[in-house]
Amino acid sequence: MLTLAFSAYDLSFLRFAFSPLREVATSIHALRTPGTRALHLPWFKQVRPQLGSELAPLLDLVTGRGYIPDFLCPVPTGPTPDLTGELAVLRAAPHEVIRADLDRMASELGPLTGCAAQLHQDPAAGLERLVHAIETYWQLAIAPHWPRMRTLLEGDLLHRTRQYAEHGPAGVFADMHPAIRWEGRNLHLEQRPEEMSRVLAGEGLLLAASIFVWPGLFYRTDSPGQPIITYPVRAIATLWERGTAPAPDALAAVIGRSRALLLAELDTPASTTDLSRRTGLSPANVSEQLTLLLAAGLVTKHRVGRSMLYVRTPRAQALLDG
């Protein structure tokens, strides 16, 4: 078990983010280990036939057998980075860091082969091949679904920051993952097989929501530097759903079916576009109904990254529960 001990300063330096490059790495890992990722089966079926040899530089780095080189997942500089910015950071990765990560990969998984070995030998040329492979993979596998994925990720950021503001660290970690436990000022990570503890000294903690890390966790907690835990985004099961939540009949009779349906869907923060997709209502109709719900105090709206997300209020929750 891993234990991270927080100082008072570290508690104020808790950051939340997501990362397109982490989604690239974790989605490749998911493709390598589909037996534990049944939730993503619709995505697997769509993506697999499109994968070709041009993705070898990426596939040789993410083997599905454990360690993923840290340089492939740079630390997000903000809560909602874009792929272009993260690829610029990847291109600028120091060659000695790349070689050190690849040496660790070889020590854990065996001798480097293929594009991983070429990257170790010539990092400059290897990085260009790797970036091209990532861009190709993104267009094939991630870009068609990214608006929905990003809405889910931004909704998680909104939820976590609100939990932190209202309930502190205990609220943040309460429903994050079964292997994570908060006690006092200590964070316990029970998934880690060996015993390890680290006393934070101002580094804080970065919590990165992810679509494809489900159902596990990825973490980088060794000194030096800020520890990072990549955890499954909330409401992941809704990502590939095509149906909608039923509108409560009694509530629909009072406020109308469309508005009741939208409130039922807002169990997690969602954008107008996402609500339109999930309910079958037109974007214009969704926008009109949300304006009325907002005026009635039944939803609130928050800008997160590029999206305006709506979430139902405690008053709306009481109506649904009743």
XYZ file of C-alpha atoms in Angstrom:
322
model
C 0.000 0.000 0.000
C 1.159 3.534 -0.784
C 0.641 6.316 1.740
C 0.998 10.009 0.866
C 1.190 12.290 3.894
C -0.009 15.853 3.283
C 1.074 19.060 4.972
C -1.360 21.962 5.332
C 0.283 23.593 2.308
C -0.062 20.433 0.213
C -3.778 20.378 0.969
C -4.031 23.795 -0.690
C -2.085 22.551 -3.713
C -4.476 19.884 -4.938
C -4.861 20.235 -8.724
C -7.437 18.712 -11.077
C -6.927 18.167 -14.800
C -7.356 15.861 -17.747
C -4.959 15.237 -20.604
C -5.484 14.237 -24.251
C -2.091 12.488 -24.322
C -3.064 10.453 -21.270
C -6.186 9.383 -23.135
C -4.001 8.302 -26.048
C -1.759 6.223 -23.780
C -4.522 4.745 -21.645
C -6.704 3.941 -24.667
C -3.832 2.028 -26.301
C -3.374 0.200 -22.997
C -7.098 -0.614 -23.040
C -6.839 -1.971 -26.592
C -3.971 -4.181 -25.420
C -5.998 -5.521 -22.462
C -9.613 -5.697 -23.664
C -10.578 -8.531 -21.324
C -10.770 -6.124 -18.379
C -12.413 -3.262 -20.284
C -15.817 -4.624 -21.302
C -17.397 -1.202 -20.867
C -15.482 0.062 -23.906
C -16.501 -2.826 -26.171
C -18.479 -0.578 -28.600
C -15.362 1.568 -29.045
C -13.080 -1.471 -29.441
C -15.232 -2.847 -32.253
C -15.161 0.443 -34.119
C -11.465 1.247 -33.687
C -9.600 -2.042 -34.056
C -10.206 -2.556 -37.793
C -8.684 0.889 -38.474
C -5.342 0.327 -36.737
C -2.362 -0.097 -39.076
C 1.409 -0.420 -39.073
C 1.882 3.367 -39.066
C 1.008 3.282 -35.353
C 4.006 1.090 -34.462
C 5.945 3.908 -32.722
C 3.066 4.261 -30.289
C 2.207 0.589 -29.941
C 5.828 -0.297 -29.140
C 5.780 2.092 -26.169
C 2.426 1.031 -24.687
C 2.669 -2.732 -24.438
C -0.223 -3.361 -22.071
C 2.148 -5.051 -19.617
C 2.708 -2.357 -17.054
C 4.981 0.661 -17.217
C 4.190 3.406 -19.723
C 7.108 5.833 -20.245
C 6.465 9.003 -18.270
C 7.563 11.309 -21.114
C 4.595 10.053 -23.141
C 2.230 11.600 -20.553
C 3.626 15.046 -19.669
C 2.243 16.779 -16.609
C -0.724 18.956 -17.696
C 0.139 22.635 -17.395
C -3.518 23.572 -16.912
C -6.785 21.806 -16.107
C -7.967 21.393 -19.728
C -4.968 21.206 -22.114
C -5.372 20.481 -25.823
C -3.537 17.901 -27.905
C -1.514 20.458 -29.883
C -0.038 21.967 -26.742
C 0.767 18.588 -25.232
C 2.458 17.402 -28.425
C 4.649 20.520 -28.304
C 5.702 19.513 -24.779
C 6.368 15.965 -25.971
C 8.530 17.207 -28.859
C 10.587 19.245 -26.391
C 11.191 16.336 -24.001
C 14.920 16.197 -23.083
C 16.651 13.267 -24.763
C 18.236 12.142 -21.498
C 14.754 11.910 -19.925
C 13.474 9.846 -22.858
C 16.415 7.456 -22.615
C 16.032 7.148 -18.834
C 12.316 6.271 -19.176
C 13.092 3.747 -21.912
C 15.828 2.209 -19.734
C 13.268 1.779 -16.958
C 10.851 0.232 -19.447
C 13.553 -2.230 -20.537
C 14.384 -3.126 -16.939
C 10.731 -3.931 -16.195
C 9.555 -5.428 -19.491
C 12.658 -6.741 -21.240
C 14.953 -5.498 -24.016
C 13.659 -2.701 -26.223
C 12.617 -3.654 -29.730
C 11.263 -2.004 -32.853
C 10.460 1.691 -32.653
C 11.189 1.842 -28.915
C 14.783 0.780 -29.570
C 15.055 3.278 -32.454
C 13.738 6.049 -30.205
C 16.394 5.239 -27.621
C 19.114 5.318 -30.280
C 17.964 8.522 -32.011
C 15.433 10.448 -29.860
C 15.110 13.391 -32.294
C 14.038 11.276 -35.261
C 12.088 8.881 -33.059
C 10.048 11.688 -31.518
C 8.911 12.900 -34.923
C 7.765 9.396 -35.851
C 6.017 9.084 -32.491
C 4.203 12.422 -32.825
C 3.038 11.482 -36.332
C 1.735 8.150 -35.015
C -0.141 9.903 -32.195
C -1.730 12.397 -34.597
C -2.820 9.564 -36.894
C -4.213 7.529 -34.015
C -6.041 10.547 -32.596
C -7.883 11.177 -35.860
C -8.821 7.504 -36.215
C -9.733 6.553 -32.675
C -10.293 9.557 -30.416
C -11.303 12.643 -32.421
C -14.739 11.294 -33.528
C -15.681 10.789 -29.861
C -13.688 13.588 -28.239
C -16.537 16.122 -27.794
C -18.486 13.597 -25.692
C -15.354 12.474 -23.851
C -14.329 16.055 -23.131
C -17.781 16.899 -21.759
C -17.544 13.948 -19.369
C -14.021 14.945 -18.304
C -14.953 18.590 -17.815
C -17.997 17.500 -15.818
C -15.732 15.489 -13.530
C -13.480 18.515 -12.990
C -16.525 20.587 -12.054
C -17.725 17.911 -9.623
C -14.326 17.470 -7.947
C -13.687 21.181 -7.496
C -17.146 21.649 -5.970
C -16.601 18.697 -3.641
C -13.261 20.141 -2.593
C -14.765 23.562 -1.928
C -17.692 22.152 0.061
C -16.209 19.117 1.817
C -12.422 19.310 1.531
C -10.191 16.355 0.543
C -12.542 13.802 2.129
C -15.252 14.839 -0.335
C -12.868 14.666 -3.291
C -11.690 11.127 -2.590
C -14.934 9.642 -1.252
C -16.130 8.213 -4.581
C -12.975 8.434 -6.689
C -11.944 4.750 -6.668
C -12.338 1.764 -4.301
C -8.539 1.559 -3.916
C -8.271 5.168 -2.676
C -8.889 6.003 0.971
C -8.486 9.351 2.743
C -7.789 9.295 6.483
C -6.690 12.322 8.493
C -4.105 13.985 6.287
C -3.028 10.737 4.637
C -4.033 9.349 1.266
C -3.832 5.554 1.067
C -3.561 3.830 -2.299
C -4.296 0.169 -1.690
C -3.746 -0.956 -5.280
C 0.029 -0.615 -5.006
C 1.491 -4.063 -4.214
C 4.512 -2.928 -2.162
C 4.570 -0.861 0.997
C 5.695 2.708 0.388
C 5.175 6.048 2.079
C 6.026 9.588 1.039
C 5.776 12.763 3.062
C 4.876 15.609 0.729
C 6.849 18.791 1.226
C 4.963 21.336 -0.816
C 4.632 19.301 -4.031
C 0.874 18.858 -3.678
C -0.976 16.302 -5.813
C -2.316 16.287 -9.363
C -5.509 14.299 -9.928
C -6.094 13.507 -13.610
C -9.499 12.218 -14.687
C -9.411 9.677 -17.513
C -11.840 7.862 -19.785
C -9.777 4.796 -20.569
C -7.968 4.118 -17.287
C -11.203 2.497 -16.020
C -11.496 0.253 -14.040
C -7.997 0.728 -12.613
C -5.647 3.558 -11.713
C -2.359 4.838 -13.070
C -0.046 6.696 -10.742
C 3.374 8.292 -10.560
C 4.267 8.913 -6.963
C 8.051 8.537 -6.726
C 10.178 11.502 -5.681
C 11.089 14.035 -6.917
C 8.285 16.056 -8.446
C 4.567 16.321 -7.990
C 2.813 12.954 -7.617
C 0.044 12.215 -10.122
C -2.896 9.842 -9.849
C -4.925 9.107 -12.991
C -8.374 7.865 -11.998
C -11.591 6.861 -13.842
C -13.913 9.710 -14.756
C -17.330 9.769 -13.098
C -20.369 8.400 -14.970
C -18.120 6.523 -17.409
C -20.950 4.069 -18.097
C -22.931 6.836 -19.823
C -20.276 7.438 -22.497
C -21.444 4.838 -25.005
C -25.113 4.779 -23.975
C -27.708 5.510 -26.632
C -30.821 5.528 -24.432
C -32.024 8.190 -22.016
C -33.033 8.218 -18.386
C -36.803 7.905 -17.961
C -38.633 11.106 -17.161
C -40.507 10.747 -13.843
C -44.204 10.712 -14.746
C -45.422 12.747 -11.777
C -42.793 15.441 -12.269
C -43.399 15.468 -16.041
C -47.069 16.160 -15.404
C -46.131 19.281 -13.436
C -43.198 20.811 -15.332
C -43.471 19.061 -18.708
C -41.876 15.934 -20.126
C -38.906 17.648 -21.783
C -37.859 19.536 -18.670
C -38.340 16.467 -16.465
C -36.274 14.410 -18.912
C -33.436 16.933 -18.835
C -33.411 16.990 -15.035
C -33.238 13.194 -14.987
C -30.253 13.311 -17.358
C -28.379 15.865 -15.272
C -27.202 13.343 -12.694
C -23.762 14.427 -13.950
C -22.837 17.800 -15.489
C -23.582 17.951 -19.222
C -23.512 20.403 -22.107
C -26.410 21.374 -24.353
C -24.943 19.299 -27.186
C -24.538 16.222 -25.007
C -28.069 16.536 -23.626
C -29.429 16.837 -27.155
C -27.630 13.654 -28.177
C -28.803 11.738 -25.141
C -32.445 12.847 -25.158
C -33.197 13.219 -28.851
C -34.367 16.791 -28.304
C -33.071 19.428 -30.698
C -30.230 21.644 -29.437
C -32.509 24.677 -29.694
C -35.211 22.952 -27.625
C -32.673 21.839 -25.015
C -31.318 25.383 -24.749
C -34.822 26.815 -24.344
C -35.785 24.299 -21.642
C -32.509 24.818 -19.758
C -33.105 28.568 -19.724
C -36.472 27.980 -18.051
C -34.986 25.492 -15.571
C -32.196 27.947 -14.788
C -34.700 30.733 -14.082
C -36.633 28.382 -11.779
C -33.508 27.550 -9.784
C -33.573 23.900 -10.839
C -30.232 23.920 -12.695
C -27.022 25.931 -12.520
C -24.450 26.467 -15.240
C -20.663 26.586 -15.063
C -17.991 27.175 -17.674
C -15.277 24.502 -17.617
C -12.644 24.713 -20.347
C -14.487 25.210 -23.617
C -17.834 23.936 -22.400
C -20.785 25.407 -20.568
C -22.000 22.609 -18.305
C -25.358 22.358 -16.584
C -26.045 20.526 -13.337
C -29.239 20.132 -11.360
C -29.580 21.867 -8.007
C -30.563 20.361 -4.622
C -34.052 21.746 -5.225
C -34.320 19.733 -8.453
C -32.938 16.652 -6.709
C -35.652 16.970 -4.065
C -38.312 17.103 -6.807
C -36.891 13.981 -8.463
C -36.675 12.149 -5.153
C -40.231 13.104 -4.324
